[in-house]
Short mmCIF file of C-alpha atoms in Angstrom, two decimals:
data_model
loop_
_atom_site.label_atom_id
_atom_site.label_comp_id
_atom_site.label_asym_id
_atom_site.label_seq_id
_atom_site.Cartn_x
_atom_site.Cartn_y
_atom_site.Cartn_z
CA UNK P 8 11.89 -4.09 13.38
CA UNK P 9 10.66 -5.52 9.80
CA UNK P 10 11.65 -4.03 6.62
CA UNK P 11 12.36 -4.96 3.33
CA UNK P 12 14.55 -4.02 0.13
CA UNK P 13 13.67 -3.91 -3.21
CA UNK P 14 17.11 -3.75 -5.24
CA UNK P 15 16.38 -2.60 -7.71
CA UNK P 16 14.60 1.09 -9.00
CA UNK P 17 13.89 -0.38 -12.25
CA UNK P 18 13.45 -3.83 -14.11
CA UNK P 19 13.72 -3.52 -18.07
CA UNK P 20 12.61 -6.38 -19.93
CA UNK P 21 11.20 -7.29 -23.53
CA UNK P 22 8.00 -8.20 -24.17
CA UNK P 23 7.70 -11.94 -24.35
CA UNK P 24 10.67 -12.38 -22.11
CA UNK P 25 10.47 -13.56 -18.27
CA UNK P 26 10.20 -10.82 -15.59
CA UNK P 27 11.67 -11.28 -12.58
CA UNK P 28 11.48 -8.58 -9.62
CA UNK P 29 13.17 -8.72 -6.89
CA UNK P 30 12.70 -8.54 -2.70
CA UNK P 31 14.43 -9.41 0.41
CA UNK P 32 12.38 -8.88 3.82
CA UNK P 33 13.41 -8.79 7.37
CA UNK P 34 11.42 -9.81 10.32
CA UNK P 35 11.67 -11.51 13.83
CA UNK P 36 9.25 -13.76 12.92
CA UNK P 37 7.03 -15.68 10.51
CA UNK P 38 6.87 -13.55 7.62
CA UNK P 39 3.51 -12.82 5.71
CA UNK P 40 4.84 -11.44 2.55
CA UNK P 41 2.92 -9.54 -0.28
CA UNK P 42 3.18 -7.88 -3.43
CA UNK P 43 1.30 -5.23 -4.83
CA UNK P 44 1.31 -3.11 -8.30
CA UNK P 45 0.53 0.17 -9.02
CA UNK P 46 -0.48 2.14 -11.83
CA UNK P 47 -0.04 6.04 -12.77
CA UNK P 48 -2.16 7.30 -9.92
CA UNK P 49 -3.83 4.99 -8.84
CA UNK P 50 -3.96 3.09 -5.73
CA UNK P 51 -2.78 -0.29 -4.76
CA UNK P 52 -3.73 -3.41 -6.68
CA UNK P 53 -3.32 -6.95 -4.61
CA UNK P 54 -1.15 -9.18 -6.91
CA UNK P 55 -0.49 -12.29 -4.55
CA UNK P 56 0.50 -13.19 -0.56
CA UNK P 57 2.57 -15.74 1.65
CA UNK P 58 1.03 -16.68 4.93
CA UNK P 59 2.32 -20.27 5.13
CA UNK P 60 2.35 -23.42 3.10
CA UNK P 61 3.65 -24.23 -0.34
CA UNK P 62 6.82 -21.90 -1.37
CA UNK P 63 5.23 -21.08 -4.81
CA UNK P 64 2.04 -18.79 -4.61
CA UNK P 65 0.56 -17.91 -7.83
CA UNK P 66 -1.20 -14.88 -8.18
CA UNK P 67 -3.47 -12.40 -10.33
CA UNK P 68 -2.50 -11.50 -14.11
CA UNK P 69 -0.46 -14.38 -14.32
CA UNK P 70 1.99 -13.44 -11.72
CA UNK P 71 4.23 -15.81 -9.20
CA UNK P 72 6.38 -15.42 -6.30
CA UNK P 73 8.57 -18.00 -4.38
CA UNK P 74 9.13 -17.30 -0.97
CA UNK P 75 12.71 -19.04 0.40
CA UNK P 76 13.28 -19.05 3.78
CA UNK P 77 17.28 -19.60 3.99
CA UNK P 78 17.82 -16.51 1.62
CA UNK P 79 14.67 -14.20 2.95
CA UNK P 80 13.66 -13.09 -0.08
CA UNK P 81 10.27 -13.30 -2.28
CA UNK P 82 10.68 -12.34 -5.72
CA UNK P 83 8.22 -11.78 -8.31
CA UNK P 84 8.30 -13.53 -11.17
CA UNK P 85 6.09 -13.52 -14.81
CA UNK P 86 7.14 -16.30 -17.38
CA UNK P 87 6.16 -14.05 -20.05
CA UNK P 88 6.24 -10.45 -19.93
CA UNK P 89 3.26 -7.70 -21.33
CA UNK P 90 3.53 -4.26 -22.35
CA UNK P 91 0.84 -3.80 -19.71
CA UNK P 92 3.08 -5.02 -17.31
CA UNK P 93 4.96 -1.48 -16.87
CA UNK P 94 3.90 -0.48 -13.79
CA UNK P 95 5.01 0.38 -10.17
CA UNK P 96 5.68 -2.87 -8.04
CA UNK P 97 5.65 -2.96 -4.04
CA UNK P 98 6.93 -5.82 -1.83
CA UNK P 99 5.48 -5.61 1.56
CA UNK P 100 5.94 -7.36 4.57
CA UNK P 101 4.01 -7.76 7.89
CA UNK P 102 4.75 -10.02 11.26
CA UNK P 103 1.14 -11.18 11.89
CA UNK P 104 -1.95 -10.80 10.33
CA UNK P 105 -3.69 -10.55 13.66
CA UNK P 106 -5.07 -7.02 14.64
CA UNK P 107 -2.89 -6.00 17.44
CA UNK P 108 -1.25 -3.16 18.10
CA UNK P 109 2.17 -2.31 16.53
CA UNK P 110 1.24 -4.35 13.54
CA UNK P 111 1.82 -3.18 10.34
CA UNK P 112 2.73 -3.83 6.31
CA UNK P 113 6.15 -2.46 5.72
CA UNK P 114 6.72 -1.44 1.98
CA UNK P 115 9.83 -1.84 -0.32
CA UNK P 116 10.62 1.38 -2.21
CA UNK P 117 9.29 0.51 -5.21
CA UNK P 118 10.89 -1.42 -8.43
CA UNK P 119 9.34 0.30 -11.58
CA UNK P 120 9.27 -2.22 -14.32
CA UNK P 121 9.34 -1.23 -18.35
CA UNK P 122 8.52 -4.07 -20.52
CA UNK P 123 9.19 -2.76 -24.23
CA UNK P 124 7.47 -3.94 -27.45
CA UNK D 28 -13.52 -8.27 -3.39
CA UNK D 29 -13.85 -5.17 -1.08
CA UNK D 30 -14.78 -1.99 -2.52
CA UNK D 31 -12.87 0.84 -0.68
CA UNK D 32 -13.73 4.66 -2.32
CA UNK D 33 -11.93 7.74 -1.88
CA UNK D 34 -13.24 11.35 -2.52
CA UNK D 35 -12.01 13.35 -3.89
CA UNK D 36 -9.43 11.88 -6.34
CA UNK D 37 -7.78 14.87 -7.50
CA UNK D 38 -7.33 18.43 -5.28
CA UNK D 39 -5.61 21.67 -5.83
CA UNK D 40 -5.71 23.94 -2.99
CA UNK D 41 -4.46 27.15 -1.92
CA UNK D 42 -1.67 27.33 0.72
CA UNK D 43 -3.55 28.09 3.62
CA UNK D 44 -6.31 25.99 2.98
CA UNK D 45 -7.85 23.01 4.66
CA UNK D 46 -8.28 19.69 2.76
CA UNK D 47 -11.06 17.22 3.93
CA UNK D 48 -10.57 13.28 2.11
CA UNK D 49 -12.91 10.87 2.46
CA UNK D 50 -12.20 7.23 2.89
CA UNK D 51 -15.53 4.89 2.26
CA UNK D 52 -15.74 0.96 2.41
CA UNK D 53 -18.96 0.12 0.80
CA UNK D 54 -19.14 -3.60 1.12
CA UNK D 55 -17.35 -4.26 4.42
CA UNK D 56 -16.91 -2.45 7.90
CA UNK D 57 -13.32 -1.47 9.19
CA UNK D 58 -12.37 -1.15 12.86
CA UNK D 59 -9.07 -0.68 11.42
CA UNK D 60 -7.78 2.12 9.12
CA UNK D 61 -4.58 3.35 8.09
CA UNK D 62 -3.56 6.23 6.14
CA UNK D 63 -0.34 6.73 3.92
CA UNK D 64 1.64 9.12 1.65
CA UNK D 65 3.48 8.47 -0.80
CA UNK D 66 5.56 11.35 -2.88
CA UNK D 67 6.30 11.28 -6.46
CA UNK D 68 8.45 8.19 -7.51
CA UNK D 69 8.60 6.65 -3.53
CA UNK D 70 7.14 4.25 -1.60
CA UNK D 71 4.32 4.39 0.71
CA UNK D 72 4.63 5.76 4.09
CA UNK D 73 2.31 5.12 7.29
CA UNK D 74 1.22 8.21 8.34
CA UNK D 75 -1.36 7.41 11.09
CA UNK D 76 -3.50 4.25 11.95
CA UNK D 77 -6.83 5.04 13.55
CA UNK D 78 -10.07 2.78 15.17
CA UNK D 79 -12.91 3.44 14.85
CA UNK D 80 -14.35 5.46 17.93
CA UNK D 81 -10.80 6.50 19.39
CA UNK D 82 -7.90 8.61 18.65
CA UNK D 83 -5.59 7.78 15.72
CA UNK D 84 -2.39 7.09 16.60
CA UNK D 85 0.12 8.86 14.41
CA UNK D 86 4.01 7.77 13.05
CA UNK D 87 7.20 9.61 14.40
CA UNK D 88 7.35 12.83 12.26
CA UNK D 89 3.36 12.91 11.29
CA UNK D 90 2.05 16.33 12.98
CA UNK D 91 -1.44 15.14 14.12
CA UNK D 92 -2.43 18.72 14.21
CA UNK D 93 -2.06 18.89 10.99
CA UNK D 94 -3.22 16.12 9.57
CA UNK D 95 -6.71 15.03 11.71
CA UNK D 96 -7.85 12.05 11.11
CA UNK D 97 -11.44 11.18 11.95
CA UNK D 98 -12.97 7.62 12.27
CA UNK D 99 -16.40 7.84 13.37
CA UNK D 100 -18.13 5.01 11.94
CA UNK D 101 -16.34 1.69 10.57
CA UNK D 102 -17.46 2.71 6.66
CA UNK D 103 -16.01 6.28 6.66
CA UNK D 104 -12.78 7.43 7.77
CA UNK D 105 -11.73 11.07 7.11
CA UNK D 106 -8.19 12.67 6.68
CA UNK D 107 -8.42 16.63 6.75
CA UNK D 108 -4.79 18.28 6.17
CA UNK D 109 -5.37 21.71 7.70
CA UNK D 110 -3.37 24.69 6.54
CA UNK D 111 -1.93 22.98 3.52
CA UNK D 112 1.46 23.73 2.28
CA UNK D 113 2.93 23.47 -1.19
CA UNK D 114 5.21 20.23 0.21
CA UNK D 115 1.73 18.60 1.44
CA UNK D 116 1.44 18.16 -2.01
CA UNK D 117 1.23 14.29 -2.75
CA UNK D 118 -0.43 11.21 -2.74
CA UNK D 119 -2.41 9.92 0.10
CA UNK D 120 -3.80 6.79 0.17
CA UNK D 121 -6.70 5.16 2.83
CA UNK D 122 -6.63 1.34 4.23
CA UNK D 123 -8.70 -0.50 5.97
CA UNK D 124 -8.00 -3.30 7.98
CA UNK D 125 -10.81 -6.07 8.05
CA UNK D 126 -11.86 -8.79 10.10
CA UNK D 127 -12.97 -11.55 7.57
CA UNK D 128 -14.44 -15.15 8.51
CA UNK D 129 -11.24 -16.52 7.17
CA UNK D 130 -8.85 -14.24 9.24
CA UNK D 131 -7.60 -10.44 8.51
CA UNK D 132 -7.17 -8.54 5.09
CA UNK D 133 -5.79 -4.98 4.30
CA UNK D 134 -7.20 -3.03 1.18
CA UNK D 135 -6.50 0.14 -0.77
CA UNK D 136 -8.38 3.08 -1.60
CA UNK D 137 -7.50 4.19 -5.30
CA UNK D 138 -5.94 7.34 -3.20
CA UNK D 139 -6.05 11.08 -3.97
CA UNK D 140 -3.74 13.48 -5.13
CA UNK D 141 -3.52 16.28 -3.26
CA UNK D 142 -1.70 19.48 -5.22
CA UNK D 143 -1.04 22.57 -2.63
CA UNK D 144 -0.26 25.79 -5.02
#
Protein backbone atom coordinates (compact mmCIF):
# COMPACT_ATOMS: atom_id res chain seq x y z
CA UNK A 1 0.00 0.00 0.00
CA UNK A 2 1.30 3.75 -0.78
CA UNK A 3 1.18 6.44 1.68
CA UNK A 4 2.98 9.27 2.65
CA UNK A 5 3.94 11.56 5.77
CA UNK A 6 4.07 15.01 6.04
CA UNK A 7 6.07 15.76 9.42
CA UNK A 8 5.23 18.36 10.13
CA UNK A 9 1.50 20.25 11.07
CA UNK A 10 3.03 23.52 10.59
CA UNK A 11 6.09 25.34 8.88
CA UNK A 12 6.75 28.98 10.34
CA UNK A 13 8.97 31.04 8.42
CA UNK A 14 9.75 34.89 7.79
CA UNK A 15 9.03 36.55 4.93
CA UNK A 16 12.06 36.74 2.71
CA UNK A 17 13.48 33.61 4.22
CA UNK A 18 13.59 30.04 2.38
CA UNK A 19 10.62 27.68 2.92
CA UNK A 20 11.14 24.34 3.02
CA UNK A 21 8.18 21.67 3.52
CA UNK A 22 8.61 18.53 4.04
CA UNK A 23 7.37 14.75 2.63
CA UNK A 24 8.35 11.22 2.68
CA UNK A 25 6.19 8.72 0.40
CA UNK A 26 5.92 5.04 0.30
CA UNK A 27 5.18 2.91 -2.63
CA UNK A 28 6.04 -0.52 -4.31
CA UNK A 29 6.89 1.10 -7.21
CA UNK A 30 7.87 4.08 -9.36
CA UNK A 31 6.58 6.90 -7.55
CA UNK A 32 4.66 9.85 -9.30
CA UNK A 33 4.81 12.40 -6.63
CA UNK A 34 2.81 15.76 -6.36
CA UNK A 35 2.18 18.67 -4.40
CA UNK A 36 -0.72 20.68 -4.07
CA UNK A 37 -1.80 23.99 -1.98
CA UNK A 38 -4.80 25.01 -0.62
CA UNK A 39 -6.41 28.03 0.41
CA UNK A 40 -9.27 28.86 3.13
CA UNK A 41 -11.96 26.92 1.35
CA UNK A 42 -11.08 26.42 -1.53
CA UNK A 43 -10.18 23.50 -3.51
CA UNK A 44 -6.94 22.11 -4.66
CA UNK A 45 -4.41 24.17 -6.58
CA UNK A 46 -1.64 22.00 -8.74
CA UNK A 47 1.78 23.38 -7.60
CA UNK A 48 4.26 20.86 -9.39
CA UNK A 49 4.71 16.76 -10.19
CA UNK A 50 7.46 13.92 -10.52
CA UNK A 51 6.82 11.34 -13.15
CA UNK A 52 10.44 10.63 -14.12
CA UNK A 53 13.51 12.46 -15.25
CA UNK A 54 15.53 15.24 -13.71
CA UNK A 55 15.38 15.19 -9.65
CA UNK A 56 14.58 18.98 -9.53
CA UNK A 57 11.01 19.92 -10.89
CA UNK A 58 10.17 23.47 -10.71
CA UNK A 59 6.81 24.46 -10.37
CA UNK A 60 4.01 27.31 -10.25
CA UNK A 61 4.50 30.55 -7.96
CA UNK A 62 7.99 30.01 -7.83
CA UNK A 63 7.92 26.75 -6.09
CA UNK A 64 10.52 23.57 -6.28
CA UNK A 65 10.70 20.13 -5.15
CA UNK A 66 13.58 17.52 -5.32
CA UNK A 67 12.59 14.14 -5.43
CA UNK A 68 15.59 11.60 -3.90
CA UNK A 69 15.19 8.22 -4.37
CA UNK A 70 17.64 6.66 -1.55
CA UNK A 71 15.78 8.78 1.20
CA UNK A 72 11.98 8.64 -0.42
CA UNK A 73 11.16 11.86 0.21
CA UNK A 74 10.06 15.07 -2.01
CA UNK A 75 10.16 18.19 -0.22
CA UNK A 76 8.97 21.48 -1.16
CA UNK A 77 11.06 24.10 -1.27
CA UNK A 78 10.67 28.27 -2.03
CA UNK A 79 14.04 30.27 -2.00
CA UNK A 80 12.20 33.16 -0.83
CA UNK A 81 9.19 33.11 1.14
CA UNK A 82 5.66 35.49 0.65
CA UNK A 83 3.11 36.43 3.01
CA UNK A 84 0.83 34.87 0.39
CA UNK A 85 2.51 31.83 0.86
CA UNK A 86 0.39 30.86 4.15
CA UNK A 87 -1.61 28.34 3.01
CA UNK A 88 -2.50 24.58 3.37
CA UNK A 89 0.15 22.28 1.56
CA UNK A 90 -0.60 18.52 0.40
CA UNK A 91 2.01 15.95 -0.74
CA UNK A 92 0.42 13.25 -2.69
CA UNK A 93 1.52 10.23 -4.10
CA UNK A 94 0.22 7.75 -6.76
CA UNK A 95 1.82 4.27 -8.31
CA UNK A 96 0.85 4.87 -11.98
CA UNK A 97 -0.71 7.39 -13.81
CA UNK A 98 -2.47 4.85 -15.96
CA UNK A 99 -6.32 4.48 -15.42
CA UNK A 100 -6.65 1.12 -13.90
CA UNK A 101 -8.35 0.02 -11.24
CA UNK A 102 -7.02 0.36 -7.63
CA UNK A 103 -5.17 3.44 -8.65
CA UNK A 104 -5.22 6.28 -6.69
CA UNK A 105 -3.41 9.75 -5.22
CA UNK A 106 -2.73 9.18 -1.59
CA UNK A 107 -2.55 12.53 0.43
CA UNK A 108 -0.18 13.63 3.32
CA UNK A 109 -2.11 15.22 6.20
CA UNK A 110 -1.45 18.47 5.49
CA UNK A 111 1.63 20.92 6.60
CA UNK A 112 0.03 24.44 7.16
CA UNK A 113 2.67 26.98 6.48
CA UNK A 114 2.68 30.78 8.18
CA UNK A 115 5.09 33.03 6.58
CA UNK A 116 5.07 36.33 8.83
CA UNK A 117 5.84 39.91 7.71
CA UNK B 1 -5.91 24.26 -17.90
CA UNK B 2 -9.15 22.28 -17.11
CA UNK B 3 -12.00 24.02 -15.74
CA UNK B 4 -13.78 21.70 -13.19
CA UNK B 5 -17.10 23.63 -11.36
CA UNK B 6 -18.87 22.67 -8.38
CA UNK B 7 -22.44 23.79 -7.29
CA UNK B 8 -23.22 24.71 -4.86
CA UNK B 9 -20.19 26.12 -2.93
CA UNK B 10 -21.65 26.71 0.32
CA UNK B 11 -24.86 24.55 1.99
CA UNK B 12 -26.60 24.56 5.27
CA UNK B 13 -29.13 21.97 5.64
CA UNK B 14 -31.42 20.62 8.09
CA UNK B 15 -30.70 17.20 9.67
CA UNK B 16 -32.86 15.12 7.80
CA UNK B 17 -32.36 16.61 4.65
CA UNK B 18 -30.97 15.48 1.35
CA UNK B 19 -28.01 17.33 -0.27
CA UNK B 20 -27.56 17.12 -4.15
CA UNK B 21 -23.64 18.58 -5.39
CA UNK B 22 -22.86 18.99 -8.65
CA UNK B 23 -19.54 18.26 -10.17
CA UNK B 24 -19.12 19.93 -13.91
CA UNK B 25 -15.95 19.77 -16.25
CA UNK B 26 -16.54 22.35 -18.82
CA UNK B 27 -13.57 22.03 -21.07
CA UNK B 28 -12.78 18.30 -20.91
CA UNK B 29 -14.78 14.92 -20.53
CA UNK B 30 -14.05 12.52 -17.49
CA UNK B 31 -14.58 8.75 -17.57
CA UNK B 32 -13.02 9.00 -14.28
CA UNK B 33 -14.27 10.79 -11.12
CA UNK B 34 -13.48 10.70 -7.63
CA UNK B 35 -15.00 12.26 -4.73
CA UNK B 36 -13.35 13.27 -1.29
CA UNK B 37 -13.91 14.80 2.19
CA UNK B 38 -11.95 16.46 3.98
CA UNK B 39 -12.90 17.78 7.76
CA UNK B 40 -11.75 20.90 9.29
CA UNK B 41 -7.86 21.09 9.61
CA UNK B 42 -7.29 17.26 7.81
CA UNK B 43 -6.40 15.89 4.82
CA UNK B 44 -8.39 14.67 2.02
CA UNK B 45 -10.07 11.41 2.09
CA UNK B 46 -11.34 9.17 -0.97
CA UNK B 47 -14.70 8.62 -0.45
CA UNK B 48 -15.88 6.89 -3.69
CA UNK B 49 -14.47 6.73 -7.33
CA UNK B 50 -17.13 6.37 -9.99
CA UNK B 51 -17.18 5.88 -14.23
CA UNK B 52 -19.11 7.16 -16.05
CA UNK B 53 -22.15 4.80 -16.95
CA UNK B 54 -21.53 2.24 -13.96
CA UNK B 55 -21.69 2.01 -10.30
CA UNK B 56 -19.24 3.97 -8.12
CA UNK B 57 -17.23 2.04 -6.18
CA UNK B 58 -17.01 3.29 -2.63
CA UNK B 59 -13.87 3.24 0.24
CA UNK B 60 -14.08 0.93 3.41
CA UNK B 61 -16.28 2.96 5.85
CA UNK B 62 -18.16 5.23 2.99
CA UNK B 63 -22.04 4.16 3.33
CA UNK B 64 -23.02 4.24 -0.39
CA UNK B 65 -26.55 4.56 0.73
CA UNK B 66 -25.86 7.48 1.99
CA UNK B 67 -23.83 9.14 -0.04
CA UNK B 68 -25.10 8.28 -3.99
CA UNK B 69 -23.05 9.16 -6.35
CA UNK B 70 -24.29 9.57 -9.90
CA UNK B 71 -22.13 9.71 -13.13
CA UNK B 72 -24.26 9.83 -16.04
CA UNK B 73 -22.46 11.70 -18.56
CA UNK B 74 -18.50 12.31 -18.56
CA UNK B 75 -19.14 16.39 -17.83
CA UNK B 76 -21.41 15.98 -14.74
CA UNK B 77 -20.97 13.87 -11.86
CA UNK B 78 -23.37 14.22 -8.87
CA UNK B 79 -22.85 13.46 -5.07
CA UNK B 80 -26.31 13.56 -3.13
CA UNK B 81 -25.75 12.92 0.81
CA UNK B 82 -29.24 11.75 1.78
CA UNK B 83 -30.50 12.23 5.31
CA UNK B 84 -27.73 14.55 6.35
CA UNK B 85 -26.41 14.59 9.79
CA UNK B 86 -24.76 17.35 11.76
CA UNK B 87 -21.16 15.19 11.44
CA UNK B 88 -21.79 15.17 7.46
CA UNK B 89 -20.88 18.51 7.93
CA UNK B 90 -17.58 19.19 5.87
CA UNK B 91 -15.82 19.67 2.88
CA UNK B 92 -16.31 17.64 -0.17
CA UNK B 93 -14.39 17.98 -2.99
CA UNK B 94 -15.01 16.41 -6.90
CA UNK B 95 -12.05 14.99 -9.30
CA UNK B 96 -11.89 14.01 -12.41
CA UNK B 97 -9.59 11.82 -13.92
CA UNK B 98 -8.69 12.63 -17.67
CA UNK B 99 -7.35 11.01 -20.54
CA UNK B 100 -5.08 13.69 -22.23
CA UNK B 101 -2.97 13.23 -25.60
CA UNK B 102 0.05 13.38 -23.43
CA UNK B 103 -1.07 10.67 -20.86
CA UNK B 104 -3.50 11.02 -17.61
CA UNK B 105 -4.19 14.14 -15.31
CA UNK B 106 -6.33 14.50 -12.07
CA UNK B 107 -8.05 17.95 -11.28
CA UNK B 108 -9.97 19.61 -8.48
CA UNK B 109 -13.22 21.11 -8.16
CA UNK B 110 -12.97 24.31 -5.84
CA UNK B 111 -15.25 21.88 -3.47
CA UNK B 112 -18.30 22.73 -1.33
CA UNK B 113 -18.92 23.09 2.13
CA UNK B 114 -21.54 21.31 3.31
CA UNK B 115 -22.92 22.62 7.03
CA UNK B 116 -25.70 20.03 8.52
CA UNK B 117 -27.54 22.09 11.53
Amino acid sequence: AQSVAQPEDQVNVAEGNPLTVKCTYSVSGNPYLFWYVQYPNRGLQFLLKYITGDNLVKGSYGFEAEFNKSQTSFHLKKPSALVSDSALYFCAVRESMIKAAGNKLTFGGGTRVLVKP
Amino acid sequence: GAVVSQHPSWVICKSGTSVKIECRSLDFQATTMFWYRQFPKQSLMLMATSNEGSKATYEQGVEKDKFLINHASLTLSTLTVTSAHPEDSSFYICSPFVQLAEGYEQYFGPGTRLTVT
